[in-house]
Amino acid sequence: MKTNYLERMKEYLQDEYEEFLATLDKEMYKGLSVNTMKCRPSFVEENFPYKLTPSSFGENCYLFDGSVKAGSHWTHLAGLYYLQEPSAASVVKALDIQEGDWVLDACAAPGGKSHQIACALNNTGFLLSNEIDPKRANILMSNMERCGVGENMITCSSLERLAPQFQGVFDKVLVDAPCSGEGMMKKHELASVEWSVENNLACQKRQLRILDEAVTCLKTNGILVYSTCTYAIEENEAVIYEFLKRHPEMELLDGGDHVKRKGIPYKDLDVSKVRRIYPMDGGEGHFFAKMRKRGEAKAVFLKYKKTRRIHPSAIEFIKDQSDLSLNLIEINNKVYARKEMFLEAEMNILRQGILIGEIVKNRLEPHQHFYMSSLLMPHYHHIIDMTQAEAQLFLSGNVFAHQEKGYVCCAYKRVPLGFGKGDGNQIKNKYPKGLRTLKAFEK
């Protein structure tokens, strides 16, 4: 690591510097956040391949020691948790999300914090997860699909375009800002190679631009949480100081007692209210600050998509597969479902609601998202509870013998993994090729 970076850390940490240095030679902390929309934490504890230790950083969050192969274990493929660096989980707890809230995750990829938000909402309210980078936005969508999130919108847009269309409508806004990633240097060597104060300052300008747009989306008394995974004061305390100067309507609140370490002194900012995490605290590193919007907030009038004709094969399929009544919409031959009405927005919407399937040759071809939905999970009419041997065959892309006919939800321990189509003798596998694995039950 660069000498000037380490000198700065010594200045920040003082008596704790040697302890910090010792952490640089250790493995990264590993953690997960349980998907409470799909299961109880105790179910993950019983079925996860490694011992789990509860984490203080977030609700239903755990630490574990074990191989990174946890990502190919059946519990992960089923969307029962999100593998997440432990200190990252601290941020969503500060938002204090309540069921029914409208929440904007402004810089959402790869999706760990959006997953936590969705769990707190529990298929109520509305979550808009935005990511400006197209590749990262598709990763975000894939992760939200695996976790079974449906009462949401996933967009790939700049906040300059998004914010005016959602001015004053969100109860909570999270800005987990792009940063220099000093807390991720053990994971991403490039963060160490590219480190410089000039880069910190460049990140600061971008972070302030994002905050200036994001804050307009808040309702009166709405909560904004800003976070980074870096240690640089330029991107943390200095950003909050400058932001509060620009926006006198914003009030700095206490970050909560789930993280004990306060901020680094900076001008006249009340750093007792912001929070920092270092590797000595049990996570790789995070900073966050919680703020509230005072005064009147002007709100836009939201538009909703008009009801359109849904292809009859889609209606027939949904009635056959589930007893849950949902709002439906068909866009470019793809059929989506939501509990609430579909919003209209002029931007790149990757997905809104649950993707039921696509109309191909005058019939509906189901999509994996339909069978991974946490909302639909208790409502499937046709479900096979596979043995472990059958589940491994399924997750590796193979057929297995079964007398069921038509489309069926394929589950293990009553947890959906995907779907297949039976001919009365065997189940033809429809599990996505890019997800298939031969090691779903290995450590």
Short mmCIF file of C-alpha atoms in Angstrom, two decimals:
data_model
loop_
_atom_site.label_atom_id
_atom_site.label_comp_id
_atom_site.label_asym_id
_atom_site.label_seq_id
_atom_site.Cartn_x
_atom_site.Cartn_y
_atom_site.Cartn_z
CA MET A 1 0.00 0.00 0.00
CA LYS A 2 1.13 3.56 -0.66
CA THR A 3 3.11 5.20 2.12
CA ASN A 4 1.11 8.43 2.09
CA TYR A 5 -2.13 6.45 2.47
CA LEU A 6 -0.75 4.64 5.53
CA GLU A 7 0.49 7.93 6.98
CA ARG A 8 -3.04 9.32 6.73
CA MET A 9 -4.46 6.26 8.45
CA LYS A 10 -1.92 6.69 11.26
CA GLU A 11 -3.11 10.26 11.66
CA TYR A 12 -6.75 9.14 11.75
CA LEU A 13 -6.26 6.20 14.13
CA GLN A 14 -3.34 7.29 16.32
CA ASP A 15 -3.08 4.70 19.12
CA GLU A 16 -5.12 2.18 17.11
CA TYR A 17 -2.89 2.35 14.04
CA GLU A 18 -0.82 -0.78 14.82
CA GLU A 19 -4.01 -2.73 15.41
CA PHE A 20 -5.29 -1.53 12.02
CA LEU A 21 -2.05 -2.58 10.31
CA ALA A 22 -2.39 -6.07 11.73
CA THR A 23 -5.83 -6.44 10.10
CA LEU A 24 -4.38 -5.88 6.61
CA ASP A 25 -2.80 -9.35 6.65
CA LYS A 26 -6.01 -11.08 7.71
CA GLU A 27 -8.76 -12.52 5.53
CA MET A 28 -11.72 -10.27 4.76
CA TYR A 29 -14.69 -10.52 7.05
CA LYS A 30 -17.51 -12.57 5.55
CA GLY A 31 -21.15 -12.03 6.33
CA LEU A 32 -24.71 -12.42 5.17
CA SER A 33 -28.09 -10.82 5.60
CA VAL A 34 -31.06 -13.21 5.89
CA ASN A 35 -33.93 -12.77 3.45
CA THR A 36 -36.77 -12.63 5.95
CA MET A 37 -39.30 -12.37 3.09
CA LYS A 38 -38.56 -16.05 2.37
CA CYS A 39 -37.54 -17.66 5.66
CA ARG A 40 -36.73 -17.23 9.31
CA PRO A 41 -33.12 -16.71 10.39
CA SER A 42 -33.25 -20.05 12.22
CA PHE A 43 -33.83 -21.85 8.89
CA VAL A 44 -30.63 -20.34 7.46
CA GLU A 45 -28.75 -21.20 10.66
CA GLU A 46 -29.82 -24.85 10.30
CA ASN A 47 -29.03 -25.17 6.59
CA PHE A 48 -26.05 -22.87 5.95
CA PRO A 49 -22.82 -24.85 5.35
CA TYR A 50 -20.80 -22.93 8.00
CA LYS A 51 -21.35 -21.81 11.57
CA LEU A 52 -23.06 -18.43 11.78
CA THR A 53 -22.38 -15.82 14.45
CA PRO A 54 -24.90 -12.97 14.90
CA SER A 55 -23.64 -9.53 13.88
CA SER A 56 -24.49 -6.35 15.76
CA PHE A 57 -24.39 -4.24 12.60
CA GLY A 58 -27.84 -5.11 11.25
CA GLU A 59 -31.06 -6.99 11.82
CA ASN A 60 -30.85 -10.70 10.90
CA CYS A 61 -27.19 -10.38 9.89
CA TYR A 62 -24.42 -12.90 10.57
CA LEU A 63 -20.67 -13.41 10.34
CA PHE A 64 -19.13 -16.69 9.20
CA ASP A 65 -15.78 -18.33 8.48
CA GLY A 66 -15.70 -20.51 5.42
CA SER A 67 -15.14 -20.80 1.72
CA VAL A 68 -16.43 -18.31 -0.81
CA LYS A 69 -18.21 -21.36 -2.30
CA ALA A 70 -21.13 -20.34 -0.11
CA GLY A 71 -22.35 -18.50 -3.20
CA SER A 72 -23.04 -21.78 -4.99
CA HIS A 73 -24.80 -23.45 -2.04
CA TRP A 74 -28.49 -24.21 -2.52
CA THR A 75 -29.51 -21.81 0.26
CA HIS A 76 -27.89 -18.93 -1.64
CA LEU A 77 -29.32 -20.00 -5.00
CA ALA A 78 -32.76 -20.06 -3.34
CA GLY A 79 -32.32 -16.43 -2.32
CA LEU A 80 -32.49 -17.11 1.41
CA TYR A 81 -29.78 -14.53 2.13
CA TYR A 82 -27.49 -11.99 0.55
CA LEU A 83 -23.75 -12.44 1.00
CA GLN A 84 -22.66 -9.07 2.34
CA GLU A 85 -19.58 -7.57 3.95
CA PRO A 86 -20.67 -7.22 7.61
CA SER A 87 -20.15 -3.48 8.15
CA ALA A 88 -22.21 -2.69 5.02
CA ALA A 89 -25.30 -3.98 6.82
CA SER A 90 -25.11 -1.14 9.35
CA VAL A 91 -26.37 1.49 6.93
CA VAL A 92 -29.92 0.24 6.30
CA LYS A 93 -30.57 -0.10 10.03
CA ALA A 94 -29.95 3.64 10.33
CA LEU A 95 -32.75 4.30 7.81
CA ASP A 96 -35.29 2.82 10.26
CA ILE A 97 -37.58 1.61 7.47
CA GLN A 98 -41.20 0.90 8.32
CA GLU A 99 -43.65 -1.22 6.34
CA GLY A 100 -45.43 0.93 3.78
CA ASP A 101 -42.51 3.34 3.29
CA TRP A 102 -41.49 4.55 -0.13
CA VAL A 103 -37.72 4.15 -0.40
CA LEU A 104 -35.14 5.22 -3.00
CA ASP A 105 -31.82 3.37 -3.13
CA ALA A 106 -30.04 5.87 -5.37
CA CYS A 107 -26.79 3.94 -6.06
CA ALA A 108 -28.06 0.42 -5.57
CA ALA A 109 -25.74 -2.10 -7.29
CA PRO A 110 -24.90 -4.83 -6.56
CA GLY A 111 -27.99 -4.96 -4.33
CA GLY A 112 -27.09 -5.87 -0.75
CA LYS A 113 -28.68 -2.78 0.77
CA SER A 114 -31.69 -2.93 -1.58
CA HIS A 115 -32.21 -6.50 -0.38
CA GLN A 116 -32.17 -5.34 3.24
CA ILE A 117 -34.60 -2.53 2.43
CA ALA A 118 -36.96 -4.97 0.68
CA CYS A 119 -36.90 -7.24 3.73
CA ALA A 120 -37.82 -4.33 6.01
CA LEU A 121 -40.67 -3.36 3.67
CA ASN A 122 -41.88 -6.98 3.50
CA ASN A 123 -43.74 -6.64 0.19
CA THR A 124 -45.37 -3.35 1.21
CA GLY A 125 -44.68 0.22 0.15
CA PHE A 126 -42.36 0.77 -2.78
CA LEU A 127 -38.63 0.43 -3.45
CA LEU A 128 -36.90 2.14 -6.35
CA SER A 129 -33.40 0.73 -6.85
CA ASN A 130 -31.36 2.79 -9.28
CA GLU A 131 -27.91 2.17 -10.78
CA ILE A 132 -26.37 4.38 -13.45
CA ASP A 133 -23.90 1.78 -14.79
CA PRO A 134 -25.66 -0.68 -17.17
CA LYS A 135 -23.52 -3.73 -16.31
CA ARG A 136 -23.91 -3.16 -12.58
CA ALA A 137 -27.63 -2.48 -13.04
CA ASN A 138 -28.08 -5.94 -14.59
CA ILE A 139 -26.22 -7.52 -11.67
CA LEU A 140 -28.56 -5.63 -9.35
CA MET A 141 -31.60 -6.95 -11.22
CA SER A 142 -30.28 -10.52 -11.06
CA ASN A 143 -29.74 -10.29 -7.31
CA MET A 144 -33.19 -8.81 -6.69
CA GLU A 145 -34.70 -11.60 -8.79
CA ARG A 146 -32.91 -14.30 -6.77
CA CYS A 147 -34.13 -12.68 -3.56
CA GLY A 148 -37.69 -12.64 -4.86
CA VAL A 149 -38.22 -8.88 -4.66
CA GLY A 150 -41.32 -7.76 -6.57
CA GLU A 151 -42.84 -4.56 -5.14
CA ASN A 152 -40.09 -2.47 -6.68
CA MET A 153 -38.72 -0.74 -9.73
CA ILE A 154 -35.17 -1.21 -11.01
CA THR A 155 -33.84 1.64 -13.14
CA CYS A 156 -30.62 2.45 -14.95
CA SER A 157 -30.56 6.23 -14.93
CA SER A 158 -28.70 9.34 -13.86
CA LEU A 159 -30.19 11.03 -10.80
CA GLU A 160 -30.42 14.24 -12.84
CA ARG A 161 -33.07 12.49 -14.91
CA LEU A 162 -34.67 10.46 -12.13
CA ALA A 163 -34.99 13.08 -9.37
CA PRO A 164 -37.37 15.53 -11.11
CA GLN A 165 -39.81 12.70 -11.81
CA PHE A 166 -39.88 11.61 -8.15
CA GLN A 167 -39.54 14.94 -6.40
CA GLY A 168 -40.84 14.88 -2.83
CA VAL A 169 -42.32 11.34 -2.89
CA PHE A 170 -39.94 9.19 -0.80
CA ASP A 171 -40.03 8.62 2.95
CA LYS A 172 -36.44 7.35 2.96
CA VAL A 173 -33.51 7.86 0.58
CA LEU A 174 -30.22 5.97 0.69
CA VAL A 175 -27.14 7.30 -1.07
CA ASP A 176 -24.49 4.58 -0.79
CA ALA A 177 -22.17 6.69 -2.87
CA PRO A 178 -19.45 5.62 -5.32
CA CYS A 179 -16.20 6.18 -3.45
CA SER A 180 -12.47 5.47 -3.41
CA GLY A 181 -13.17 2.14 -1.66
CA GLU A 182 -10.43 2.27 0.97
CA GLY A 183 -12.37 -0.27 3.01
CA MET A 184 -12.26 -2.72 0.08
CA MET A 185 -8.51 -2.66 -0.65
CA LYS A 186 -8.10 -6.28 0.43
CA LYS A 187 -10.78 -7.30 -2.06
CA HIS A 188 -9.95 -4.93 -4.92
CA GLU A 189 -6.23 -4.35 -5.46
CA LEU A 190 -7.04 -1.55 -7.92
CA ALA A 191 -8.38 0.57 -5.04
CA SER A 192 -4.89 0.52 -3.53
CA VAL A 193 -3.08 1.13 -6.82
CA GLU A 194 -5.27 4.08 -7.77
CA TRP A 195 -5.38 5.68 -4.32
CA SER A 196 -4.57 9.40 -4.11
CA VAL A 197 -5.88 12.49 -2.36
CA GLU A 198 -6.77 13.82 -5.81
CA ASN A 199 -8.99 10.78 -6.34
CA ASN A 200 -10.61 11.36 -2.93
CA LEU A 201 -11.44 14.92 -3.97
CA ALA A 202 -12.77 13.82 -7.36
CA CYS A 203 -15.04 11.35 -5.56
CA GLN A 204 -16.15 14.13 -3.22
CA LYS A 205 -17.40 16.26 -6.12
CA ARG A 206 -19.38 13.37 -7.54
CA GLN A 207 -20.80 12.47 -4.12
CA LEU A 208 -22.05 16.01 -3.55
CA ARG A 209 -23.66 16.10 -7.00
CA ILE A 210 -25.50 12.86 -6.20
CA LEU A 211 -26.65 14.15 -2.81
CA ASP A 212 -27.88 17.44 -4.31
CA GLU A 213 -30.18 15.47 -6.64
CA ALA A 214 -31.20 12.76 -4.18
CA VAL A 215 -32.35 15.16 -1.47
CA THR A 216 -35.04 16.60 -3.76
CA CYS A 217 -36.78 13.20 -3.76
CA LEU A 218 -37.50 13.37 -0.01
CA LYS A 219 -40.85 14.16 1.57
CA THR A 220 -41.11 16.59 4.47
CA ASN A 221 -39.54 14.87 7.51
CA GLY A 222 -38.06 12.24 5.19
CA ILE A 223 -34.79 10.56 6.15
CA LEU A 224 -31.62 10.59 4.04
CA VAL A 225 -28.70 8.30 4.87
CA TYR A 226 -25.36 8.85 3.15
CA SER A 227 -22.72 6.12 3.26
CA THR A 228 -19.38 5.05 1.79
CA CYS A 229 -16.99 2.13 2.19
CA THR A 230 -13.99 4.43 2.45
CA TYR A 231 -12.06 6.02 5.33
CA ALA A 232 -11.13 9.32 3.63
CA ILE A 233 -12.34 12.36 5.53
CA GLU A 234 -12.73 14.17 2.19
CA GLU A 235 -15.48 11.71 1.20
CA ASN A 236 -17.12 11.39 4.60
CA GLU A 237 -17.19 14.17 7.20
CA ALA A 238 -16.20 16.82 4.64
CA VAL A 239 -19.04 15.78 2.31
CA ILE A 240 -21.62 15.96 5.12
CA TYR A 241 -20.27 19.34 6.25
CA GLU A 242 -20.51 20.82 2.75
CA PHE A 243 -23.90 19.20 2.06
CA LEU A 244 -25.44 20.65 5.24
CA LYS A 245 -24.11 24.08 4.30
CA ARG A 246 -25.77 23.81 0.89
CA HIS A 247 -29.03 22.46 2.33
CA PRO A 248 -30.05 24.25 5.54
CA GLU A 249 -33.34 22.34 5.42
CA MET A 250 -31.42 19.19 6.35
CA GLU A 251 -30.83 18.28 10.00
CA LEU A 252 -28.07 15.89 11.10
CA LEU A 253 -29.40 13.10 13.32
CA ASP A 254 -27.67 10.55 15.54
CA GLY A 255 -26.62 7.47 13.57
CA GLY A 256 -27.76 4.97 16.20
CA ASP A 257 -26.16 2.87 18.90
CA HIS A 258 -25.65 -0.24 16.71
CA VAL A 259 -22.33 1.36 15.71
CA LYS A 260 -20.32 2.89 18.55
CA ARG A 261 -17.45 4.65 16.77
CA LYS A 262 -18.02 8.35 16.06
CA GLY A 263 -16.58 10.46 13.26
CA ILE A 264 -13.24 12.27 12.92
CA PRO A 265 -13.27 15.94 14.04
CA TYR A 266 -13.90 18.23 11.07
CA LYS A 267 -14.49 21.99 11.39
CA ASP A 268 -17.69 22.55 13.39
CA LEU A 269 -19.51 19.40 12.22
CA ASP A 270 -21.09 17.48 15.11
CA VAL A 271 -19.13 14.28 14.44
CA SER A 272 -20.67 12.59 17.50
CA LYS A 273 -23.69 11.92 15.25
CA VAL A 274 -21.91 10.31 12.28
CA ARG A 275 -20.54 6.78 12.40
CA ARG A 276 -17.36 5.03 11.27
CA ILE A 277 -16.41 1.35 11.17
CA TYR A 278 -12.85 0.00 10.87
CA PRO A 279 -11.61 -3.60 10.61
CA MET A 280 -10.90 -3.54 14.35
CA ASP A 281 -14.66 -3.20 14.87
CA GLY A 282 -15.57 -6.41 13.04
CA GLY A 283 -16.09 -5.20 9.48
CA GLU A 284 -13.92 -4.03 6.60
CA GLY A 285 -15.03 -0.43 6.86
CA HIS A 286 -17.96 1.94 6.43
CA PHE A 287 -19.06 5.49 7.13
CA PHE A 288 -22.62 6.78 7.36
CA ALA A 289 -24.56 9.87 8.35
CA LYS A 290 -28.31 10.20 8.94
CA MET A 291 -30.23 13.39 8.13
CA ARG A 292 -33.84 14.60 8.19
CA LYS A 293 -35.57 17.04 5.84
CA ARG A 294 -37.35 19.87 7.64
CA GLY A 295 -39.85 22.32 6.14
CA GLU A 296 -42.25 21.87 3.26
CA ALA A 297 -41.20 19.64 0.35
CA LYS A 298 -42.80 20.14 -3.04
CA ALA A 299 -44.07 16.85 -4.46
CA VAL A 300 -44.76 15.88 -8.07
CA PHE A 301 -47.96 14.19 -9.20
CA LEU A 302 -47.07 10.60 -10.03
CA LYS A 303 -48.41 8.98 -13.16
CA TYR A 304 -49.55 5.37 -13.39
CA LYS A 305 -49.57 3.11 -16.42
CA LYS A 306 -52.93 2.62 -18.08
CA THR A 307 -54.47 -0.85 -17.99
CA ARG A 308 -53.87 -2.67 -21.25
CA ARG A 309 -55.03 -5.96 -22.70
CA ILE A 310 -53.15 -8.93 -21.26
CA HIS A 311 -52.59 -11.92 -23.52
CA PRO A 312 -55.13 -14.67 -22.67
CA SER A 313 -52.38 -17.29 -22.24
CA ALA A 314 -50.86 -15.19 -19.45
CA ILE A 315 -54.19 -14.90 -17.65
CA GLU A 316 -54.74 -18.65 -17.98
CA PHE A 317 -51.21 -19.42 -16.75
CA ILE A 318 -51.47 -17.23 -13.66
CA LYS A 319 -54.86 -18.66 -12.67
CA ASP A 320 -53.48 -22.18 -13.05
CA GLN A 321 -50.30 -21.51 -11.10
CA SER A 322 -51.36 -19.27 -8.21
CA ASP A 323 -54.38 -18.12 -6.20
CA LEU A 324 -53.01 -14.61 -5.56
CA SER A 325 -54.76 -11.72 -7.32
CA LEU A 326 -52.33 -9.12 -8.68
CA ASN A 327 -52.28 -6.16 -11.03
CA LEU A 328 -50.92 -7.14 -14.44
CA ILE A 329 -49.34 -5.26 -17.30
CA GLU A 330 -47.90 -6.36 -20.64
CA ILE A 331 -44.94 -4.46 -22.14
CA ASN A 332 -43.17 -5.59 -25.31
CA ASN A 333 -44.74 -9.08 -24.97
CA LYS A 334 -43.50 -9.40 -21.37
CA VAL A 335 -46.05 -9.75 -18.58
CA TYR A 336 -45.45 -8.27 -15.11
CA ALA A 337 -47.38 -8.40 -11.83
CA ARG A 338 -47.59 -6.14 -8.77
CA LYS A 339 -49.79 -5.75 -5.71
CA GLU A 340 -50.09 -2.04 -6.51
CA MET A 341 -50.50 -0.16 -9.78
CA PHE A 342 -47.55 0.28 -12.13
CA LEU A 343 -45.78 3.63 -12.16
CA GLU A 344 -45.02 5.58 -15.32
CA ALA A 345 -41.54 7.10 -15.66
CA GLU A 346 -39.47 8.43 -18.55
CA MET A 347 -36.21 6.59 -18.04
CA ASN A 348 -34.60 3.21 -18.58
CA ILE A 349 -36.74 0.89 -16.45
CA LEU A 350 -35.15 -2.54 -16.37
CA ARG A 351 -37.98 -4.11 -14.40
CA GLN A 352 -41.03 -3.15 -12.39
CA GLY A 353 -42.86 -5.80 -10.40
CA ILE A 354 -42.55 -9.57 -10.91
CA LEU A 355 -41.66 -10.73 -14.42
CA ILE A 356 -44.23 -13.47 -15.05
CA GLY A 357 -42.98 -14.46 -18.48
CA GLU A 358 -42.90 -13.59 -22.16
CA ILE A 359 -45.44 -14.19 -24.92
CA VAL A 360 -43.69 -16.36 -27.53
CA LYS A 361 -45.57 -17.83 -30.50
CA ASN A 362 -48.93 -16.90 -28.98
CA ARG A 363 -48.29 -18.55 -25.60
CA LEU A 364 -46.65 -17.58 -22.33
CA GLU A 365 -43.13 -18.81 -21.60
CA PRO A 366 -42.71 -18.47 -17.80
CA HIS A 367 -39.72 -16.68 -16.27
CA GLN A 368 -37.58 -17.69 -13.28
CA HIS A 369 -38.62 -14.52 -11.42
CA PHE A 370 -42.22 -15.77 -11.17
CA TYR A 371 -41.06 -18.88 -9.30
CA MET A 372 -38.60 -17.01 -7.07
CA SER A 373 -41.08 -14.38 -5.87
CA SER A 374 -41.29 -14.05 -2.09
CA LEU A 375 -44.82 -12.71 -2.49
CA LEU A 376 -46.02 -15.72 -4.51
CA MET A 377 -44.04 -18.28 -2.51
CA PRO A 378 -46.99 -19.44 -0.32
CA HIS A 379 -49.47 -19.40 -3.22
CA TYR A 380 -48.19 -21.84 -5.87
CA HIS A 381 -50.73 -24.48 -6.90
CA HIS A 382 -48.24 -26.88 -8.49
CA ILE A 383 -45.14 -27.45 -6.38
CA ILE A 384 -42.74 -30.40 -6.13
CA ASP A 385 -40.74 -30.79 -2.92
CA MET A 386 -37.61 -32.48 -4.25
CA THR A 387 -35.26 -34.80 -2.41
CA GLN A 388 -31.65 -33.65 -2.05
CA ALA A 389 -30.64 -35.90 -4.95
CA GLU A 390 -33.40 -34.47 -7.15
CA ALA A 391 -32.52 -30.93 -6.11
CA GLN A 392 -28.89 -31.44 -7.15
CA LEU A 393 -30.02 -32.83 -10.48
CA PHE A 394 -32.27 -29.83 -10.93
CA LEU A 395 -29.63 -27.24 -9.98
CA SER A 396 -27.13 -28.84 -12.35
CA GLY A 397 -29.59 -28.61 -15.24
CA ASN A 398 -30.69 -32.24 -15.46
CA VAL A 399 -34.11 -33.86 -15.70
CA PHE A 400 -35.54 -36.06 -12.96
CA ALA A 401 -38.40 -38.54 -12.83
CA HIS A 402 -41.81 -37.30 -11.70
CA GLN A 403 -45.44 -37.82 -12.69
CA GLU A 404 -46.48 -34.16 -12.60
CA LYS A 405 -47.69 -32.58 -15.87
CA GLY A 406 -47.31 -28.98 -16.99
CA TYR A 407 -45.31 -26.18 -15.36
CA VAL A 408 -44.33 -26.82 -11.75
CA CYS A 409 -42.44 -24.98 -9.03
CA CYS A 410 -39.40 -27.07 -8.04
CA ALA A 411 -38.61 -26.69 -4.35
CA TYR A 412 -36.31 -28.19 -1.75
CA LYS A 413 -37.46 -28.23 1.89
CA ARG A 414 -40.48 -26.30 0.59
CA VAL A 415 -38.21 -23.48 -0.64
CA PRO A 416 -38.62 -22.69 -4.37
CA LEU A 417 -35.48 -23.01 -6.50
CA GLY A 418 -37.02 -22.51 -9.93
CA PHE A 419 -39.34 -24.37 -12.28
CA GLY A 420 -39.66 -27.17 -14.78
CA LYS A 421 -42.26 -28.69 -17.08
CA GLY A 422 -43.54 -32.19 -16.58
CA ASP A 423 -44.75 -34.65 -19.22
CA GLY A 424 -46.07 -37.22 -16.74
CA ASN A 425 -42.80 -39.15 -16.61
CA GLN A 426 -40.08 -36.58 -15.94
CA ILE A 427 -39.54 -32.89 -15.29
CA LYS A 428 -37.85 -31.00 -18.09
CA ASN A 429 -35.42 -28.58 -16.50
CA LYS A 430 -36.01 -24.82 -16.87
CA TYR A 431 -33.36 -23.69 -14.39
CA PRO A 432 -31.29 -20.82 -15.93
CA LYS A 433 -28.10 -22.10 -17.54
CA GLY A 434 -25.94 -19.35 -16.07
CA LEU A 435 -26.85 -20.39 -12.51
CA ARG A 436 -26.32 -24.13 -12.77
CA THR A 437 -23.89 -25.85 -10.40
CA LEU A 438 -22.72 -29.33 -9.46
CA LYS A 439 -21.84 -28.29 -5.91
CA ALA A 440 -25.12 -27.07 -4.41
CA PHE A 441 -24.71 -29.21 -1.29
CA GLU A 442 -20.94 -28.97 -0.76
CA LYS A 443 -18.93 -26.81 1.58
#
